[in-house]
Coordinates of C-alpha atoms in Angstrom, one line a residue:
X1 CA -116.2 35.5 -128.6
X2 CA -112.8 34.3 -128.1
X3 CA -113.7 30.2 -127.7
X4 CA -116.8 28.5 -129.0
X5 CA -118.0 25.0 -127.5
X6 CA -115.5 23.4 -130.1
X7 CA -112.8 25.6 -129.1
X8 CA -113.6 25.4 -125.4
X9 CA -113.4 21.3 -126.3
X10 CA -109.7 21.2 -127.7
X11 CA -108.5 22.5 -124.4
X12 CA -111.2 20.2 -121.4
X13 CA -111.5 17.0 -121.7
X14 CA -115.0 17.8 -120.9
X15 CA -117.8 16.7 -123.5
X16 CA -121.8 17.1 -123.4
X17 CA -123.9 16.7 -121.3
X18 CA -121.1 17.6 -118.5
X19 CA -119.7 20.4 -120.5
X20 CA -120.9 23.1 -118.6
X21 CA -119.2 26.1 -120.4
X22 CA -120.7 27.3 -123.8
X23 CA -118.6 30.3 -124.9
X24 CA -115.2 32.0 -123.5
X25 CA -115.3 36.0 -124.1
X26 CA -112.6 37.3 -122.0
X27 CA -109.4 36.1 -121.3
X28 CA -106.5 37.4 -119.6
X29 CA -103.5 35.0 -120.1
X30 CA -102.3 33.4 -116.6
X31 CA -105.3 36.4 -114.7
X32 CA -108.5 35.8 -115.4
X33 CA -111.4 34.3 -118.0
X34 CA -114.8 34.5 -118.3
X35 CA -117.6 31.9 -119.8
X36 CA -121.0 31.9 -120.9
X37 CA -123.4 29.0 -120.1
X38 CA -127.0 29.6 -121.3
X39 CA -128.8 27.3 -119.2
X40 CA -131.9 26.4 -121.0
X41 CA -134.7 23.5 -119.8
X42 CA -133.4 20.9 -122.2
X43 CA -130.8 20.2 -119.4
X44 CA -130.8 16.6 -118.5
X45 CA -130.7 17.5 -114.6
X46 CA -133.8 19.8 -114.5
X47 CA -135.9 16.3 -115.0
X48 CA -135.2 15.6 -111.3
X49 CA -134.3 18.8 -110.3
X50 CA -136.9 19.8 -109.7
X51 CA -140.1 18.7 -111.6
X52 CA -142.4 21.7 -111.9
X53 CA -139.3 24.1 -110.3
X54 CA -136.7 23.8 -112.4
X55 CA -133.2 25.1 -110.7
X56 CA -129.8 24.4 -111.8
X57 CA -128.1 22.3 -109.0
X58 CA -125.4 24.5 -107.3
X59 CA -122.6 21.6 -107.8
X60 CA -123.0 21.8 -111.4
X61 CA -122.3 25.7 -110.9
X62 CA -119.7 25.6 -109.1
X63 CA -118.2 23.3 -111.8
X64 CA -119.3 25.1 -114.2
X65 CA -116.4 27.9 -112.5
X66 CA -114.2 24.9 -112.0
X67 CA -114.2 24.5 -116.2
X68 CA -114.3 28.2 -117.1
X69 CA -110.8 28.1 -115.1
X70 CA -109.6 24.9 -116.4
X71 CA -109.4 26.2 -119.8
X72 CA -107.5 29.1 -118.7
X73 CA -105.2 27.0 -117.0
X74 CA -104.9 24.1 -119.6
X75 CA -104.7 26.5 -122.0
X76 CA -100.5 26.8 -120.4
X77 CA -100.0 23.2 -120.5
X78 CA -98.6 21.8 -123.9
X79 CA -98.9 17.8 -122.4
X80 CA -102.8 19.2 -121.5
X81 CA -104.0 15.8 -123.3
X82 CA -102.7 14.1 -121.0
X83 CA -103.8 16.2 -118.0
X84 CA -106.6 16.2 -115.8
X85 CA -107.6 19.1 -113.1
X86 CA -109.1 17.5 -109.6
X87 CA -110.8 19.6 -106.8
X88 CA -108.4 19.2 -103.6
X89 CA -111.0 21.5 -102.2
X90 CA -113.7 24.5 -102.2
X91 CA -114.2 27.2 -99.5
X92 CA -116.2 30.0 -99.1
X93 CA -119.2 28.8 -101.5
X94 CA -122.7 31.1 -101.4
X95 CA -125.4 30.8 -103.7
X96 CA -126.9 34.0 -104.0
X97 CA -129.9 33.3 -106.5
X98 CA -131.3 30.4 -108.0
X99 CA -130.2 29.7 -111.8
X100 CA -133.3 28.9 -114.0
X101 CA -134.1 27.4 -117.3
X102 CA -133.7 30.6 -119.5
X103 CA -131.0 32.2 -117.3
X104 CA -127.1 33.2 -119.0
X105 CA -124.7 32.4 -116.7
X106 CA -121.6 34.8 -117.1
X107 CA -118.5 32.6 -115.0
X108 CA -116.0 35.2 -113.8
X109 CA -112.6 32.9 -112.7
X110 CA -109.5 34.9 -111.0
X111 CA -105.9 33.4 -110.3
X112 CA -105.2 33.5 -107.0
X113 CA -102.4 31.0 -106.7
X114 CA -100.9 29.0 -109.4
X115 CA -97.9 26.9 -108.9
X116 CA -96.8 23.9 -111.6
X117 CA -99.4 21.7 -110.1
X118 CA -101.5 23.5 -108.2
X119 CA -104.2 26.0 -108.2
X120 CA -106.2 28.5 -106.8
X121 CA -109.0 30.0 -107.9
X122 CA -111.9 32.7 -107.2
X123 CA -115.2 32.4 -109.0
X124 CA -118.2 34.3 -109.4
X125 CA -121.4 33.7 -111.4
X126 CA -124.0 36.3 -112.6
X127 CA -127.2 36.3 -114.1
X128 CA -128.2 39.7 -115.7
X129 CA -126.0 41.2 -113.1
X130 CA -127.2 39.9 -110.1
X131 CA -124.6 37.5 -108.3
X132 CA -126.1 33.8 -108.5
X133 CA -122.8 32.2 -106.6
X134 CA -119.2 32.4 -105.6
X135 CA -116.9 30.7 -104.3
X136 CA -113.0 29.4 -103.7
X137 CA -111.9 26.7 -105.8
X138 CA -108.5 24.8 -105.3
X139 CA -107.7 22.1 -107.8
X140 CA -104.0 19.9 -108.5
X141 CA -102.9 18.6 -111.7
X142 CA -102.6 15.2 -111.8
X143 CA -101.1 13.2 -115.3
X144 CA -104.5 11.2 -117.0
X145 CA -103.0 7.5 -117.1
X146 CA -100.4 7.1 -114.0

């Protein structure tokens, strides 16, 4: 393991419940990153979503890809604290599988683009494997008080 959830948590602004990334174990300065996120039932969304069915709502994986890449990309930023990431936009988002209480999420994040504000990002999400979603993130880095 190369970041734990405390690590992961001196880089995002992020903090539970909306942390969304549990473990960084491959990392490949200015590349690529990947995350763990073991998605268990305590989950505060799988009240609602859904009672008796339990699946992990696909916005919350794709940001789960959005924060696997934001440390990655924070990581380069020495101001980060006073940073924030924003989606400017997503394309090309499948969900493959449903993600289940019990499931470990392994969040695969690629560089595509990255410019001094501006990002673009692939993403992929696996469960034992088997592709649970991908997609095309694009996000701009904005300061945290204008």
């Amino acid at each position: 393991m190369i970041l734990d959830s405390n690590g992961i948590q001196k880089i995002l602004p992020h903090r539970p419940p909306f942390l969304l990334v549990d473990a960084i174990v491959e990392m490949e300065r200015l590349k690529s990153i990947v995350g763990i996120k073991n998605v268990t039932v305590n989950e505060d969304f799988f009240r609602g979503h859904f009672p008796g069915k339990p699946i992990m709502p696909g916005v919350l994986i794709i940001e789960a890809m959005a924060q696997t890449g934001g440390v990655l990309l924070l990581q380069e930023v020495a101001d980060r604290e006073k940073k924030l990431l924003y989606f400017v936009a997503i394309d090309d988002a499948r969900f493959r599988r449903p993600v289940v209480p019990g499931d470990q999420m392994r969040i695969e994040v690629r560089v595509l683009t990255w410019r001094s504000t501006f990002c673009k990002l692939a993403g992929k999400v696996t469960v034992e494997g088997d592709v649970a979603a991908e997609a095309t993130l694009m996000c701009k880095m904005v300061d945290r008080d204008p």
